[in-house]
mmCIF file of C-alpha atoms in Angstrom:
data_model
loop_
_atom_site.group_PDB
_atom_site.id
_atom_site.type_symbol
_atom_site.label_atom_id
_atom_site.label_comp_id
_atom_site.label_asym_id
_atom_site.label_seq_id
_atom_site.Cartn_x
_atom_site.Cartn_y
_atom_site.Cartn_z
ATOM 1 C CA MET A 1 -37.772 6.760 32.921
ATOM 2 C CA SER A 2 -35.171 3.942 31.496
ATOM 3 C CA VAL A 3 -37.084 4.609 28.044
ATOM 4 C CA SER A 4 -37.273 8.610 28.300
ATOM 5 C CA ARG A 5 -33.278 8.002 29.305
ATOM 6 C CA GLN A 6 -33.079 6.104 26.253
ATOM 7 C CA GLN A 7 -35.145 8.087 23.750
ATOM 8 C CA PRO A 8 -33.132 11.305 23.206
ATOM 9 C CA ALA A 9 -29.890 9.189 22.547
ATOM 10 C CA THR A 10 -31.770 7.518 19.596
ATOM 11 C CA ASN A 11 -33.183 10.442 18.111
ATOM 12 C CA GLU A 12 -29.312 12.241 18.996
ATOM 13 C CA ASP A 13 -27.713 9.551 17.070
ATOM 14 C CA THR A 14 -30.047 9.779 13.870
ATOM 15 C CA GLY A 15 -28.351 13.311 13.491
ATOM 16 C CA GLU A 16 -25.271 12.759 13.445
ATOM 17 C CA ARG A 17 -26.157 10.260 10.746
ATOM 18 C CA ALA A 18 -27.759 12.247 8.951
ATOM 19 C CA GLU A 19 -25.311 14.956 9.334
ATOM 20 C CA ARG A 20 -22.350 12.343 8.044
ATOM 21 C CA GLY A 21 -24.059 10.162 5.936
ATOM 22 C CA PRO A 22 -24.309 12.788 3.328
ATOM 23 C CA ARG A 23 -20.495 13.777 4.389
ATOM 24 C CA ALA A 24 -20.086 9.458 3.954
ATOM 25 C CA ARG A 25 -20.763 9.369 0.257
ATOM 26 C CA THR A 26 -19.182 12.677 -1.395
ATOM 27 C CA LYS A 27 -16.321 11.283 -0.033
ATOM 28 C CA ARG A 28 -16.946 7.604 -0.865
ATOM 29 C CA LEU A 29 -17.926 9.454 -4.421
ATOM 30 C CA MET A 30 -14.816 11.212 -4.862
ATOM 31 C CA LEU A 31 -12.702 7.913 -4.018
ATOM 32 C CA GLU A 32 -14.818 6.192 -6.330
ATOM 33 C CA THR A 33 -14.051 8.892 -8.986
ATOM 34 C CA ALA A 34 -10.179 8.934 -8.332
ATOM 35 C CA THR A 35 -9.996 5.453 -8.595
ATOM 36 C CA ARG A 36 -11.890 4.871 -12.080
ATOM 37 C CA LEU A 37 -9.510 7.958 -13.349
ATOM 38 C CA MET A 38 -6.471 6.123 -11.872
ATOM 39 C CA GLN A 39 -7.576 2.651 -12.949
ATOM 40 C CA ALA A 40 -8.151 4.504 -16.606
ATOM 41 C CA GLY A 41 -4.460 5.930 -15.806
ATOM 42 C CA ALA A 42 -4.796 9.439 -15.040
ATOM 43 C CA THR A 43 -2.913 10.617 -12.020
ATOM 44 C CA PRO A 44 -6.292 13.474 -11.242
ATOM 45 C CA SER A 45 -5.477 16.408 -9.923
ATOM 46 C CA VAL A 46 -8.111 16.552 -7.488
ATOM 47 C CA SER A 47 -9.947 19.733 -8.920
ATOM 48 C CA GLU A 48 -10.234 17.117 -11.550
ATOM 49 C CA VAL A 49 -11.577 14.779 -9.011
ATOM 50 C CA ALA A 50 -14.395 17.575 -8.369
ATOM 51 C CA GLU A 51 -15.058 18.212 -11.817
ATOM 52 C CA ALA A 52 -15.150 14.333 -12.918
ATOM 53 C CA ALA A 53 -18.018 13.530 -9.896
ATOM 54 C CA GLU A 54 -19.633 17.247 -10.217
ATOM 55 C CA VAL A 55 -19.061 17.554 -6.595
ATOM 56 C CA SER A 56 -18.068 22.156 -5.860
ATOM 57 C CA ARG A 57 -14.207 22.259 -5.391
ATOM 58 C CA ALA A 58 -14.376 23.506 -2.386
ATOM 59 C CA THR A 59 -16.058 20.244 -1.007
ATOM 60 C CA ALA A 60 -13.664 18.551 -2.516
ATOM 61 C CA TYR A 61 -10.619 19.985 -1.616
ATOM 62 C CA ARG A 62 -12.339 20.319 2.342
ATOM 63 C CA TYR A 63 -12.226 15.931 2.338
ATOM 64 C CA PHE A 64 -8.657 15.986 0.044
ATOM 65 C CA PRO A 65 -6.453 19.241 1.087
ATOM 66 C CA SER A 66 -4.014 18.661 -1.345
ATOM 67 C CA GLN A 67 -2.898 15.665 -4.715
ATOM 68 C CA ALA A 68 -0.612 13.440 -2.375
ATOM 69 C CA ALA A 69 -4.100 12.894 0.255
ATOM 70 C CA LEU A 70 -6.374 12.292 -2.788
ATOM 71 C CA VAL A 71 -3.674 10.289 -4.442
ATOM 72 C CA GLN A 72 -2.514 8.622 -0.721
ATOM 73 C CA ALA A 73 -6.609 7.407 -0.112
ATOM 74 C CA VAL A 74 -6.956 6.181 -3.692
ATOM 75 C CA VAL A 75 -4.168 3.537 -2.790
ATOM 76 C CA ASP A 76 -4.962 2.718 0.965
ATOM 77 C CA GLU A 77 -7.705 1.950 -0.793
ATOM 78 C CA GLY A 78 -6.775 0.480 -3.735
ATOM 79 C CA LEU A 79 -4.196 -1.829 -1.177
ATOM 80 C CA GLY A 80 -7.442 -2.757 0.667
ATOM 81 C CA PRO A 81 -6.477 -5.822 2.976
ATOM 82 C CA ILE A 82 -2.620 -5.359 2.320
ATOM 83 C CA LEU A 83 -2.896 -3.320 5.070
ATOM 84 C CA THR A 84 -3.643 -5.479 7.763
ATOM 85 C CA TRP A 85 -2.014 -8.453 6.831
ATOM 86 C CA LYS A 86 -0.448 -10.630 9.350
ATOM 87 C CA SER A 87 0.349 -14.558 9.554
ATOM 88 C CA THR A 88 1.355 -17.196 12.251
ATOM 89 C CA ALA A 89 3.662 -18.478 10.652
ATOM 90 C CA ALA A 90 6.419 -19.148 12.383
ATOM 91 C CA ASP A 91 8.431 -19.713 9.693
ATOM 92 C CA ALA A 92 10.156 -16.199 8.354
ATOM 93 C CA GLU A 93 9.919 -17.524 4.298
ATOM 94 C CA ARG A 94 6.560 -19.063 4.841
ATOM 95 C CA ARG A 95 4.942 -16.127 6.006
ATOM 96 C CA VAL A 96 7.013 -14.208 3.097
ATOM 97 C CA ALA A 97 5.632 -16.461 0.547
ATOM 98 C CA GLU A 98 1.725 -15.521 2.878
ATOM 99 C CA LEU A 99 1.766 -11.952 1.574
ATOM 100 C CA PHE A 100 3.001 -11.928 -1.434
ATOM 101 C CA ASP A 101 0.558 -14.660 -2.154
ATOM 102 C CA THR A 102 -2.042 -11.982 -0.229
ATOM 103 C CA ALA A 103 -0.689 -9.364 -1.538
ATOM 104 C CA MET A 104 0.044 -9.411 -5.402
ATOM 105 C CA PRO A 105 -3.155 -10.523 -6.602
ATOM 106 C CA ARG A 106 -4.591 -7.232 -4.963
ATOM 107 C CA ILE A 107 -1.490 -4.767 -6.743
ATOM 108 C CA GLU A 108 -1.920 -6.027 -9.797
ATOM 109 C CA ALA A 109 -6.105 -5.578 -9.598
ATOM 110 C CA PHE A 110 -4.478 -1.928 -9.124
ATOM 111 C CA GLU A 111 -2.448 -2.591 -11.654
ATOM 112 C CA ALA A 112 -3.079 1.367 -12.782
ATOM 113 C CA THR A 113 -4.109 3.146 -9.145
ATOM 114 C CA PHE A 114 -0.796 2.746 -8.190
ATOM 115 C CA LYS A 115 1.409 3.860 -11.778
ATOM 116 C CA ALA A 116 -0.297 6.232 -10.915
ATOM 117 C CA ALA A 117 0.865 7.223 -7.698
ATOM 118 C CA LEU A 118 4.374 6.324 -9.252
ATOM 119 C CA LYS A 119 4.068 8.073 -11.803
ATOM 120 C CA LEU A 120 3.301 11.461 -9.134
ATOM 121 C CA SER A 121 5.780 9.932 -7.045
ATOM 122 C CA LEU A 122 7.751 10.869 -9.544
ATOM 123 C CA ASP A 123 6.955 13.996 -11.220
ATOM 124 C CA GLN A 124 7.121 15.422 -7.170
ATOM 125 C CA TRP A 125 11.159 13.843 -7.071
ATOM 126 C CA ALA A 126 10.994 15.247 -10.433
ATOM 127 C CA ARG A 127 9.798 19.358 -10.512
ATOM 128 C CA ARG A 128 11.494 19.202 -6.814
ATOM 129 C CA GLN A 129 14.761 18.478 -8.189
ATOM 130 C CA ALA A 130 13.671 21.629 -10.704
ATOM 131 C CA GLY A 131 12.895 23.559 -7.197
ATOM 132 C CA THR A 132 9.182 23.994 -8.413
ATOM 133 C CA LEU A 133 7.834 21.967 -6.445
ATOM 134 C CA GLY A 134 6.815 24.457 -4.340
ATOM 135 C CA GLY A 135 5.262 23.960 -0.710
ATOM 136 C CA GLU A 136 3.056 21.557 -2.415
ATOM 137 C CA PRO A 137 2.209 18.299 -0.151
ATOM 138 C CA ALA A 138 4.610 15.542 -0.806
ATOM 139 C CA PHE A 139 2.957 11.973 -1.549
ATOM 140 C CA THR A 140 4.075 8.964 0.104
ATOM 141 C CA ARG A 141 5.334 5.898 -0.200
ATOM 142 C CA GLY A 142 6.150 3.742 2.496
ATOM 143 C CA HIS A 143 3.301 0.233 3.122
ATOM 144 C CA ARG A 144 5.881 -2.147 2.571
ATOM 145 C CA VAL A 145 8.425 -1.131 4.254
ATOM 146 C CA GLU A 146 6.065 -2.200 8.099
ATOM 147 C CA LEU A 147 5.017 -5.776 5.613
ATOM 148 C CA LEU A 148 7.946 -6.821 5.399
ATOM 149 C CA LYS A 149 8.909 -6.215 8.433
ATOM 150 C CA GLU A 150 6.223 -7.833 9.980
ATOM 151 C CA ALA A 151 6.894 -10.708 7.812
ATOM 152 C CA LEU A 152 10.542 -11.526 8.501
ATOM 153 C CA ALA A 153 9.723 -10.697 12.362
ATOM 154 C CA PRO A 154 11.055 -14.115 13.536
ATOM 155 C CA LEU A 155 14.195 -13.469 11.778
ATOM 156 C CA LYS A 156 14.276 -10.100 13.885
ATOM 157 C CA GLY A 157 16.379 -11.821 16.663
ATOM 158 C CA ARG A 158 18.539 -14.155 14.835
ATOM 159 C CA LEU A 159 19.312 -11.835 11.660
ATOM 160 C CA PRO A 160 21.695 -8.951 12.672
ATOM 161 C CA PRO A 161 20.052 -5.103 13.000
ATOM 162 C CA ARG A 162 22.162 -4.980 9.691
ATOM 163 C CA ASP A 163 21.222 -7.817 7.515
ATOM 164 C CA PHE A 164 17.826 -7.332 8.817
ATOM 165 C CA LYS A 165 17.468 -4.723 7.533
ATOM 166 C CA ARG A 166 19.247 -5.035 3.769
ATOM 167 C CA LEU A 167 17.420 -8.022 3.409
ATOM 168 C CA ALA A 168 13.614 -6.237 4.152
ATOM 169 C CA GLN A 169 15.347 -3.606 1.741
ATOM 170 C CA ALA A 170 16.562 -6.476 -0.921
ATOM 171 C CA LEU A 171 13.128 -7.424 -0.321
ATOM 172 C CA SER A 172 11.276 -3.974 -0.784
ATOM 173 C CA LEU A 173 13.085 -4.108 -4.429
ATOM 174 C CA ILE A 174 10.773 -7.618 -6.020
ATOM 175 C CA PHE A 175 7.427 -6.435 -3.804
ATOM 176 C CA GLY A 176 5.030 -3.269 -5.355
ATOM 177 C CA VAL A 177 4.739 -2.305 -8.750
ATOM 178 C CA GLU A 178 7.343 -1.933 -9.458
ATOM 179 C CA VAL A 179 7.543 -5.995 -9.779
ATOM 180 C CA LEU A 180 5.325 -5.482 -12.461
ATOM 181 C CA ILE A 181 7.075 -2.883 -14.811
ATOM 182 C CA VAL A 182 10.130 -5.261 -14.840
ATOM 183 C CA LEU A 183 8.418 -8.531 -14.970
ATOM 184 C CA LYS A 184 4.918 -7.526 -17.309
ATOM 185 C CA ASP A 185 6.217 -4.232 -18.443
ATOM 186 C CA ILE A 186 10.129 -5.344 -20.091
ATOM 187 C CA TRP A 187 10.226 -8.729 -20.378
ATOM 188 C CA GLY A 188 6.606 -9.687 -21.808
ATOM 189 C CA LEU A 189 5.886 -12.156 -18.898
ATOM 190 C CA ASP A 190 1.575 -13.449 -17.742
ATOM 191 C CA SER A 191 0.627 -13.011 -14.309
ATOM 192 C CA PRO A 192 1.492 -16.626 -12.961
ATOM 193 C CA ARG A 193 4.821 -16.633 -14.633
ATOM 194 C CA THR A 194 5.474 -13.163 -12.667
ATOM 195 C CA MET A 195 3.962 -13.994 -9.366
ATOM 196 C CA SER A 196 6.175 -17.486 -9.491
ATOM 197 C CA VAL A 197 9.137 -15.334 -10.513
ATOM 198 C CA ALA A 198 8.302 -13.111 -7.523
ATOM 199 C CA GLN A 199 8.500 -15.468 -5.274
ATOM 200 C CA TRP A 200 11.345 -17.305 -6.288
ATOM 201 C CA ALA A 201 13.032 -14.803 -5.888
ATOM 202 C CA ALA A 202 11.497 -13.535 -1.763
ATOM 203 C CA SER A 203 12.317 -16.785 -1.343
ATOM 204 C CA ALA A 204 15.974 -17.151 -2.799
ATOM 205 C CA LEU A 205 16.731 -13.979 -0.544
ATOM 206 C CA VAL A 206 15.303 -15.140 2.330
ATOM 207 C CA ARG A 207 17.621 -17.978 2.490
ATOM 208 C CA ALA A 208 20.574 -16.570 1.604
ATOM 209 C CA ALA A 209 20.140 -14.110 4.090
ATOM 210 C CA ILE A 210 19.828 -17.539 6.589
ATOM 211 C CA ALA A 211 22.676 -18.694 5.099
ATOM 212 C CA GLU A 212 25.019 -16.471 5.198
ATOM 213 C CA SER A 213 24.321 -15.223 9.006
ATOM 214 C CA ALA A 214 25.181 -18.359 9.765
ATOM 215 C CA THR A 215 28.624 -18.755 8.442
ATOM 216 C CA ASP A 216 29.606 -15.859 10.302
ATOM 217 C CA THR A 217 27.956 -16.888 13.269
ATOM 218 C CA PRO A 218 29.212 -20.204 14.189
ATOM 219 C CA GLY A 219 27.036 -23.399 15.719
ATOM 220 C CA MET A 220 23.506 -20.957 14.459
ATOM 221 C CA THR A 221 21.237 -23.514 12.144
ATOM 222 C CA LEU A 222 20.081 -23.511 9.154
ATOM 223 C CA ALA A 223 16.451 -23.734 9.760
ATOM 224 C CA THR A 224 14.064 -20.905 9.831
ATOM 225 C CA THR A 225 12.013 -22.561 12.458
#
């Protein structure tokens, strides 16, 4: 009897996999095609990705109902392990350094993809200002906010809330594809020097915030642990 109960479950599982399989492969094909186009510098529409992937537009829009949804999915693919980053370190400066060590090489590897996403964000802003965006879903960016808050977690109870938020905001200026635009494209730095400057700036900001808070709070030590 145990065999008879197990057999239908196995058949059902196989059937579900058969139904999910083609859908999963089609979605993966679209993501890979969109990534390839974005890594080449394009910011493709859903229709353009469908054409390049040889998928019908109707099918493509079932998976990605808007360009924003498509680009967000590609960005999340590019970010990969960054999205689940965690640290066991108790020192905020070290945690920030670990985050930069994990994230920045990955961001550089998908630099063209993230620049294409930034281009979409700026294009939508311009059309919104001009009143021509209409009902198009907005592409939102914000992963760095939670990542930086996680990195700074040891300081959450030590810095005043306003100072904690300001530090996270300041770090966000040097964390992401924008720092590559400034240091590589404008200053002409190579990758190692770019990473070195970003890490130095991040450490300087954390130390400055701690020192400033210690000055404002008598008796507080400068140590971050």
